Amino acid sequence: MASLDPNDYAFKRKIPEGDSMERHVCSDCGWVHYENPKIVVGSVVTFEDKFLLCKRAIHPRKGFWTLPAGYMEQNETTAEGAIREAYEEALANIRIRDMLALYNVPHISQVQVMYRATLDKPEFSAGEESLDVQLFSWSEIPWENLAFPTVYWALHQYEEIKDQESFVPFTNAEGDMLKKSFEMLKR
Amino acid sequence: MASLDPNDYAFKRKIPEGDSMERHVCSDCGWVHYENPKIVVGSVVTFEDKFLLCKRAIHPRKGFWTLPAGYMEQNETTAEGAIREAYEEALANIRIRDMLALYNVPHISQVQVMYRATLDKPEFSAGEESLDVQLFSWSEIPWENLAFPTVYWALHQYEEIKDQESFVPFTNAEGDMLKKSFEMLKR
Ligand SMILES: [Zn+2]
Ligand SMILES: [Zn+2]
């Protein structure tokens, strides 16, 4: 796959005419590559009292467990993106309930929109980006081997409101939950 | 300002190696220009029982009234972006309360995150992208001259929950509100 790093190409950082910030500008043809924050869409998918997790087949965090989630594509909605990602990564047909959380990860310019979703039937298997897909009860979740802090946040926040019909969506974890989610990543 | 249309440059649409969708690829240097949905961040800003609106100085919808909102930048959070936009467009220092709505506009690949926000003091004036900035009571709002349907949705949805300490954020308007917001744009 071609490099995603603008520094590998004929781009130079400069301020385009009429702009106020430095951008990547191609020195061959003048194209201004505006970098925009990216949206990740995903979901905490449950079947009965179990959680659907995917073991990553790709870097970063290959071999660690994650929620079905990925970059939103053009011309889809956030919910459609979450449905697509669950199908691509877990061959699962999910039903979106409501928004669980909106997370900001500004140091990598990412916004994550996470939904509550369900499976009608326990039918799933590993898609191309997954080594394995499994349903775990709360106590079976591989807490020591989660891929990202936001996976830890989403699972715990879901657990907090799981009996509620409606609730105010969560934002980034704070305090103890934030601390624990980062400790996990040091392993 | 340089053109934002990839068709004006040395880009060709093709499927990069290891990918499954057509992308813009630069024929000079091979750079793959991934197009991603963009995030607009903004807010319904109130002072006492009045709403802060900005008259657009730029296309599209120049001369029409809008909420302080704009494209999220790199390395900021959605709330920080909404605060920055209110300062840029209305020279207003706003205080974010909570998320009002998340809108999807898939035909232009846009996700809008709208907040409830307040002004401590009625201090504001037109920034570079605004011709005018004013506080309007509900009945004074220039309903016939709003810039975008989502401005209409956000104002009405705010009005619905204005007395509530917390609420489930809204999504795209439906039914009558959707219909009325589009009728408005035909004028
Ligand atoms: Zn070029
Ligand atoms: Zn190039």
JSON list of N, CA, C and O in Angstrom, two decimals, chain A residues 13 16 20 27-30 37 52-53 66 70 79 83 87-88 95 100 102 110 122 125 135 146 150 158-160 170:
[
{"chain": "A", "resi": 13, "resn": "ARG", "atom": "N", "xyz": [5.64, 21.98, 3.37]},
{"chain": "A", "resi": 13, "resn": "ARG", "atom": "CA", "xyz": [4.74, 22.71, 4.26]},
{"chain": "A", "resi": 13, "resn": "ARG", "atom": "C", "xyz": [4.86, 24.20, 3.97]},
{"chain": "A", "resi": 13, "resn": "ARG", "atom": "O", "xyz": [5.94, 24.78, 4.07]},
{"chain": "A", "resi": 16, "resn": "PRO", "atom": "N", "xyz": [-0.71, 28.50, 2.14]},
{"chain": "A", "resi": 16, "resn": "PRO", "atom": "CA", "xyz": [-1.26, 28.86, 0.83]},
{"chain": "A", "resi": 16, "resn": "PRO", "atom": "C", "xyz": [-1.81, 30.29, 0.85]},
{"chain": "A", "resi": 16, "resn": "PRO", "atom": "O", "xyz": [-2.17, 30.80, 1.92]},
{"chain": "A", "resi": 20, "resn": "SER", "atom": "N", "xyz": [-4.37, 30.95, 6.58]},
{"chain": "A", "resi": 20, "resn": "SER", "atom": "CA", "xyz": [-3.64, 31.47, 7.73]},
{"chain": "A", "resi": 20, "resn": "SER", "atom": "C", "xyz": [-2.77, 30.41, 8.40]},
{"chain": "A", "resi": 20, "resn": "SER", "atom": "O", "xyz": [-2.00, 30.70, 9.29]},
{"chain": "A", "resi": 27, "resn": "SER", "atom": "N", "xyz": [4.85, 20.35, -4.47]},
{"chain": "A", "resi": 27, "resn": "SER", "atom": "CA", "xyz": [5.70, 21.26, -5.25]},
{"chain": "A", "resi": 27, "resn": "SER", "atom": "C", "xyz": [5.67, 20.94, -6.74]},
{"chain": "A", "resi": 27, "resn": "SER", "atom": "O", "xyz": [6.10, 21.73, -7.55]},
{"chain": "A", "resi": 28, "resn": "ASP", "atom": "N", "xyz": [5.12, 19.75, -7.10]},
{"chain": "A", "resi": 28, "resn": "ASP", "atom": "CA", "xyz": [4.97, 19.44, -8.53]},
{"chain": "A", "resi": 28, "resn": "ASP", "atom": "C", "xyz": [3.79, 20.21, -9.14]},
{"chain": "A", "resi": 28, "resn": "ASP", "atom": "O", "xyz": [3.93, 20.81, -10.19]},
{"chain": "A", "resi": 29, "resn": "CYS", "atom": "N", "xyz": [2.65, 20.15, -8.49]},
{"chain": "A", "resi": 29, "resn": "CYS", "atom": "CA", "xyz": [1.44, 20.65, -9.16]},
{"chain": "A", "resi": 29, "resn": "CYS", "atom": "C", "xyz": [0.66, 21.67, -8.35]},
{"chain": "A", "resi": 29, "resn": "CYS", "atom": "O", "xyz": [-0.37, 22.17, -8.79]},
{"chain": "A", "resi": 30, "resn": "GLY", "atom": "N", "xyz": [1.10, 21.99, -7.14]},
{"chain": "A", "resi": 30, "resn": "GLY", "atom": "CA", "xyz": [0.43, 23.05, -6.38]},
{"chain": "A", "resi": 30, "resn": "GLY", "atom": "C", "xyz": [-0.77, 22.61, -5.56]},
{"chain": "A", "resi": 30, "resn": "GLY", "atom": "O", "xyz": [-1.40, 23.42, -4.88]},
{"chain": "A", "resi": 37, "resn": "PRO", "atom": "N", "xyz": [-9.37, 16.48, 10.63]},
{"chain": "A", "resi": 37, "resn": "PRO", "atom": "CA", "xyz": [-9.56, 15.42, 11.62]},
{"chain": "A", "resi": 37, "resn": "PRO", "atom": "C", "xyz": [-10.38, 14.30, 10.99]},
{"chain": "A", "resi": 37, "resn": "PRO", "atom": "O", "xyz": [-11.24, 14.54, 10.12]},
{"chain": "A", "resi": 52, "resn": "LEU", "atom": "N", "xyz": [-19.34, -8.41, 21.54]},
{"chain": "A", "resi": 52, "resn": "LEU", "atom": "CA", "xyz": [-18.64, -8.85, 20.34]},
{"chain": "A", "resi": 52, "resn": "LEU", "atom": "C", "xyz": [-17.30, -8.12, 20.21]},
{"chain": "A", "resi": 52, "resn": "LEU", "atom": "O", "xyz": [-17.28, -6.89, 20.07]},
{"chain": "A", "resi": 53, "resn": "LEU", "atom": "N", "xyz": [-16.22, -8.85, 20.25]},
{"chain": "A", "resi": 53, "resn": "LEU", "atom": "CA", "xyz": [-14.89, -8.23, 20.09]},
{"chain": "A", "resi": 53, "resn": "LEU", "atom": "C", "xyz": [-14.14, -8.90, 18.94]},
{"chain": "A", "resi": 53, "resn": "LEU", "atom": "O", "xyz": [-14.36, -10.08, 18.63]},
{"chain": "A", "resi": 66, "resn": "THR", "atom": "N", "xyz": [-10.42, -5.53, 19.94]},
{"chain": "A", "resi": 66, "resn": "THR", "atom": "CA", "xyz": [-11.02, -4.22, 19.73]},
{"chain": "A", "resi": 66, "resn": "THR", "atom": "C", "xyz": [-12.52, -4.33, 19.45]},
{"chain": "A", "resi": 66, "resn": "THR", "atom": "O", "xyz": [-13.03, -5.43, 19.21]},
{"chain": "A", "resi": 70, "resn": "GLY", "atom": "N", "xyz": [-13.98, 1.74, 12.61]},
{"chain": "A", "resi": 70, "resn": "GLY", "atom": "CA", "xyz": [-13.00, 2.11, 11.61]},
{"chain": "A", "resi": 70, "resn": "GLY", "atom": "C", "xyz": [-13.32, 3.47, 11.03]},
{"chain": "A", "resi": 70, "resn": "GLY", "atom": "O", "xyz": [-14.29, 4.12, 11.44]},
{"chain": "A", "resi": 79, "resn": "ALA", "atom": "N", "xyz": [-23.91, 6.24, 11.51]},
{"chain": "A", "resi": 79, "resn": "ALA", "atom": "CA", "xyz": [-24.52, 4.94, 11.84]},
{"chain": "A", "resi": 79, "resn": "ALA", "atom": "C", "xyz": [-24.28, 3.92, 10.72]},
{"chain": "A", "resi": 79, "resn": "ALA", "atom": "O", "xyz": [-23.96, 2.76, 10.98]},
{"chain": "A", "resi": 83, "resn": "ILE", "atom": "N", "xyz": [-22.28, 0.28, 10.97]},
{"chain": "A", "resi": 83, "resn": "ILE", "atom": "CA", "xyz": [-22.86, -0.97, 10.45]},
{"chain": "A", "resi": 83, "resn": "ILE", "atom": "C", "xyz": [-21.89, -1.63, 9.45]},
{"chain": "A", "resi": 83, "resn": "ILE", "atom": "O", "xyz": [-21.62, -2.82, 9.50]},
{"chain": "A", "resi": 87, "resn": "TYR", "atom": "N", "xyz": [-19.72, -5.23, 9.70]},
{"chain": "A", "resi": 87, "resn": "TYR", "atom": "CA", "xyz": [-19.79, -6.28, 8.67]},
{"chain": "A", "resi": 87, "resn": "TYR", "atom": "C", "xyz": [-18.39, -6.61, 8.14]},
{"chain": "A", "resi": 87, "resn": "TYR", "atom": "O", "xyz": [-18.02, -7.77, 8.01]},
{"chain": "A", "resi": 88, "resn": "GLU", "atom": "N", "xyz": [-17.58, -5.57, 7.88]},
{"chain": "A", "resi": 88, "resn": "GLU", "atom": "CA", "xyz": [-16.24, -5.82, 7.33]},
{"chain": "A", "resi": 88, "resn": "GLU", "atom": "C", "xyz": [-15.35, -6.58, 8.30]},
{"chain": "A", "resi": 88, "resn": "GLU", "atom": "O", "xyz": [-14.58, -7.45, 7.91]},
{"chain": "A", "resi": 95, "resn": "ARG", "atom": "N", "xyz": [-27.62, -4.11, 14.57]},
{"chain": "A", "resi": 95, "resn": "ARG", "atom": "CA", "xyz": [-28.75, -3.18, 14.63]},
{"chain": "A", "resi": 95, "resn": "ARG", "atom": "C", "xyz": [-28.36, -2.05, 15.59]},
{"chain": "A", "resi": 95, "resn": "ARG", "atom": "O", "xyz": [-28.11, -2.29, 16.77]},
{"chain": "A", "resi": 100, "resn": "LEU", "atom": "N", "xyz": [-23.59, 5.93, 22.01]},
{"chain": "A", "resi": 100, "resn": "LEU", "atom": "CA", "xyz": [-23.03, 5.66, 23.33]},
{"chain": "A", "resi": 100, "resn": "LEU", "atom": "C", "xyz": [-22.09, 6.78, 23.75]},
{"chain": "A", "resi": 100, "resn": "LEU", "atom": "O", "xyz": [-22.11, 7.21, 24.91]},
{"chain": "A", "resi": 102, "resn": "LEU", "atom": "N", "xyz": [-19.10, 10.11, 22.28]},
{"chain": "A", "resi": 102, "resn": "LEU", "atom": "CA", "xyz": [-18.29, 10.82, 21.31]},
{"chain": "A", "resi": 102, "resn": "LEU", "atom": "C", "xyz": [-16.96, 11.11, 21.99]},
{"chain": "A", "resi": 102, "resn": "LEU", "atom": "O", "xyz": [-16.91, 11.80, 23.00]},
{"chain": "A", "resi": 110, "resn": "GLN", "atom": "N", "xyz": [-8.45, 12.82, 15.84]},
{"chain": "A", "resi": 110, "resn": "GLN", "atom": "CA", "xyz": [-9.50, 11.83, 15.61]},
{"chain": "A", "resi": 110, "resn": "GLN", "atom": "C", "xyz": [-10.72, 12.13, 16.47]},
{"chain": "A", "resi": 110, "resn": "GLN", "atom": "O", "xyz": [-10.57, 12.49, 17.64]},
{"chain": "A", "resi": 122, "resn": "PRO", "atom": "N", "xyz": [-26.45, -14.90, 16.97]},
{"chain": "A", "resi": 122, "resn": "PRO", "atom": "CA", "xyz": [-25.00, -14.94, 17.20]},
{"chain": "A", "resi": 122, "resn": "PRO", "atom": "C", "xyz": [-24.25, -15.43, 15.97]},
{"chain": "A", "resi": 122, "resn": "PRO", "atom": "O", "xyz": [-23.55, -16.44, 16.01]},
{"chain": "A", "resi": 125, "resn": "SER", "atom": "N", "xyz": [-18.13, -13.94, 11.89]},
{"chain": "A", "resi": 125, "resn": "SER", "atom": "CA", "xyz": [-16.83, -14.60, 11.78]},
{"chain": "A", "resi": 125, "resn": "SER", "atom": "C", "xyz": [-15.80, -13.57, 11.38]},
{"chain": "A", "resi": 125, "resn": "SER", "atom": "O", "xyz": [-16.14, -12.43, 11.04]},
{"chain": "A", "resi": 135, "resn": "LEU", "atom": "N", "xyz": [-17.73, -13.66, 21.10]},
{"chain": "A", "resi": 135, "resn": "LEU", "atom": "CA", "xyz": [-18.63, -13.06, 22.09]},
{"chain": "A", "resi": 135, "resn": "LEU", "atom": "C", "xyz": [-18.07, -13.37, 23.47]},
{"chain": "A", "resi": 135, "resn": "LEU", "atom": "O", "xyz": [-17.78, -14.53, 23.78]},
{"chain": "A", "resi": 146, "resn": "LEU", "atom": "N", "xyz": [-6.69, -5.57, 25.45]},
{"chain": "A", "resi": 146, "resn": "LEU", "atom": "CA", "xyz": [-7.49, -4.68, 24.61]},
{"chain": "A", "resi": 146, "resn": "LEU", "atom": "C", "xyz": [-6.56, -3.80, 23.78]},
{"chain": "A", "resi": 146, "resn": "LEU", "atom": "O", "xyz": [-5.46, -3.47, 24.20]},
{"chain": "A", "resi": 150, "resn": "THR", "atom": "N", "xyz": [-9.85, 3.67, 24.24]},
{"chain": "A", "resi": 150, "resn": "THR", "atom": "CA", "xyz": [-11.26, 3.96, 23.97]},
{"chain": "A", "resi": 150, "resn": "THR", "atom": "C", "xyz": [-12.12, 2.69, 23.98]},
{"chain": "A", "resi": 150, "resn": "THR", "atom": "O", "xyz": [-13.32, 2.76, 24.22]},
{"chain": "A", "resi": 158, "resn": "TYR", "atom": "N", "xyz": [-20.70, 1.57, 28.55]},
{"chain": "A", "resi": 158, "resn": "TYR", "atom": "CA", "xyz": [-21.87, 0.76, 28.19]},
{"chain": "A", "resi": 158, "resn": "TYR", "atom": "C", "xyz": [-22.41, 0.05, 29.42]},
{"chain": "A", "resi": 158, "resn": "TYR", "atom": "O", "xyz": [-23.63, 0.05, 29.68]},
{"chain": "A", "resi": 159, "resn": "GLU", "atom": "N", "xyz": [-21.52, -0.57, 30.17]},
{"chain": "A", "resi": 159, "resn": "GLU", "atom": "CA", "xyz": [-21.92, -1.34, 31.36]},
{"chain": "A", "resi": 159, "resn": "GLU", "atom": "C", "xyz": [-22.67, -0.46, 32.36]},
{"chain": "A", "resi": 159, "resn": "GLU", "atom": "O", "xyz": [-23.61, -0.90, 33.02]},
{"chain": "A", "resi": 160, "resn": "GLU", "atom": "N", "xyz": [-22.26, 0.80, 32.41]},
{"chain": "A", "resi": 160, "resn": "GLU", "atom": "CA", "xyz": [-22.88, 1.76, 33.34]},
{"chain": "A", "resi": 160, "resn": "GLU", "atom": "C", "xyz": [-24.33, 2.06, 32.99]},
{"chain": "A", "resi": 160, "resn": "GLU", "atom": "O", "xyz": [-25.15, 2.32, 33.87]},
{"chain": "A", "resi": 170, "resn": "PHE", "atom": "N", "xyz": [-21.69, 9.58, 26.50]},
{"chain": "A", "resi": 170, "resn": "PHE", "atom": "CA", "xyz": [-20.46, 9.85, 27.23]},
{"chain": "A", "resi": 170, "resn": "PHE", "atom": "C", "xyz": [-19.46, 10.61, 26.37]},
{"chain": "A", "resi": 170, "resn": "PHE", "atom": "O", "xyz": [-19.56, 10.63, 25.14]}
]
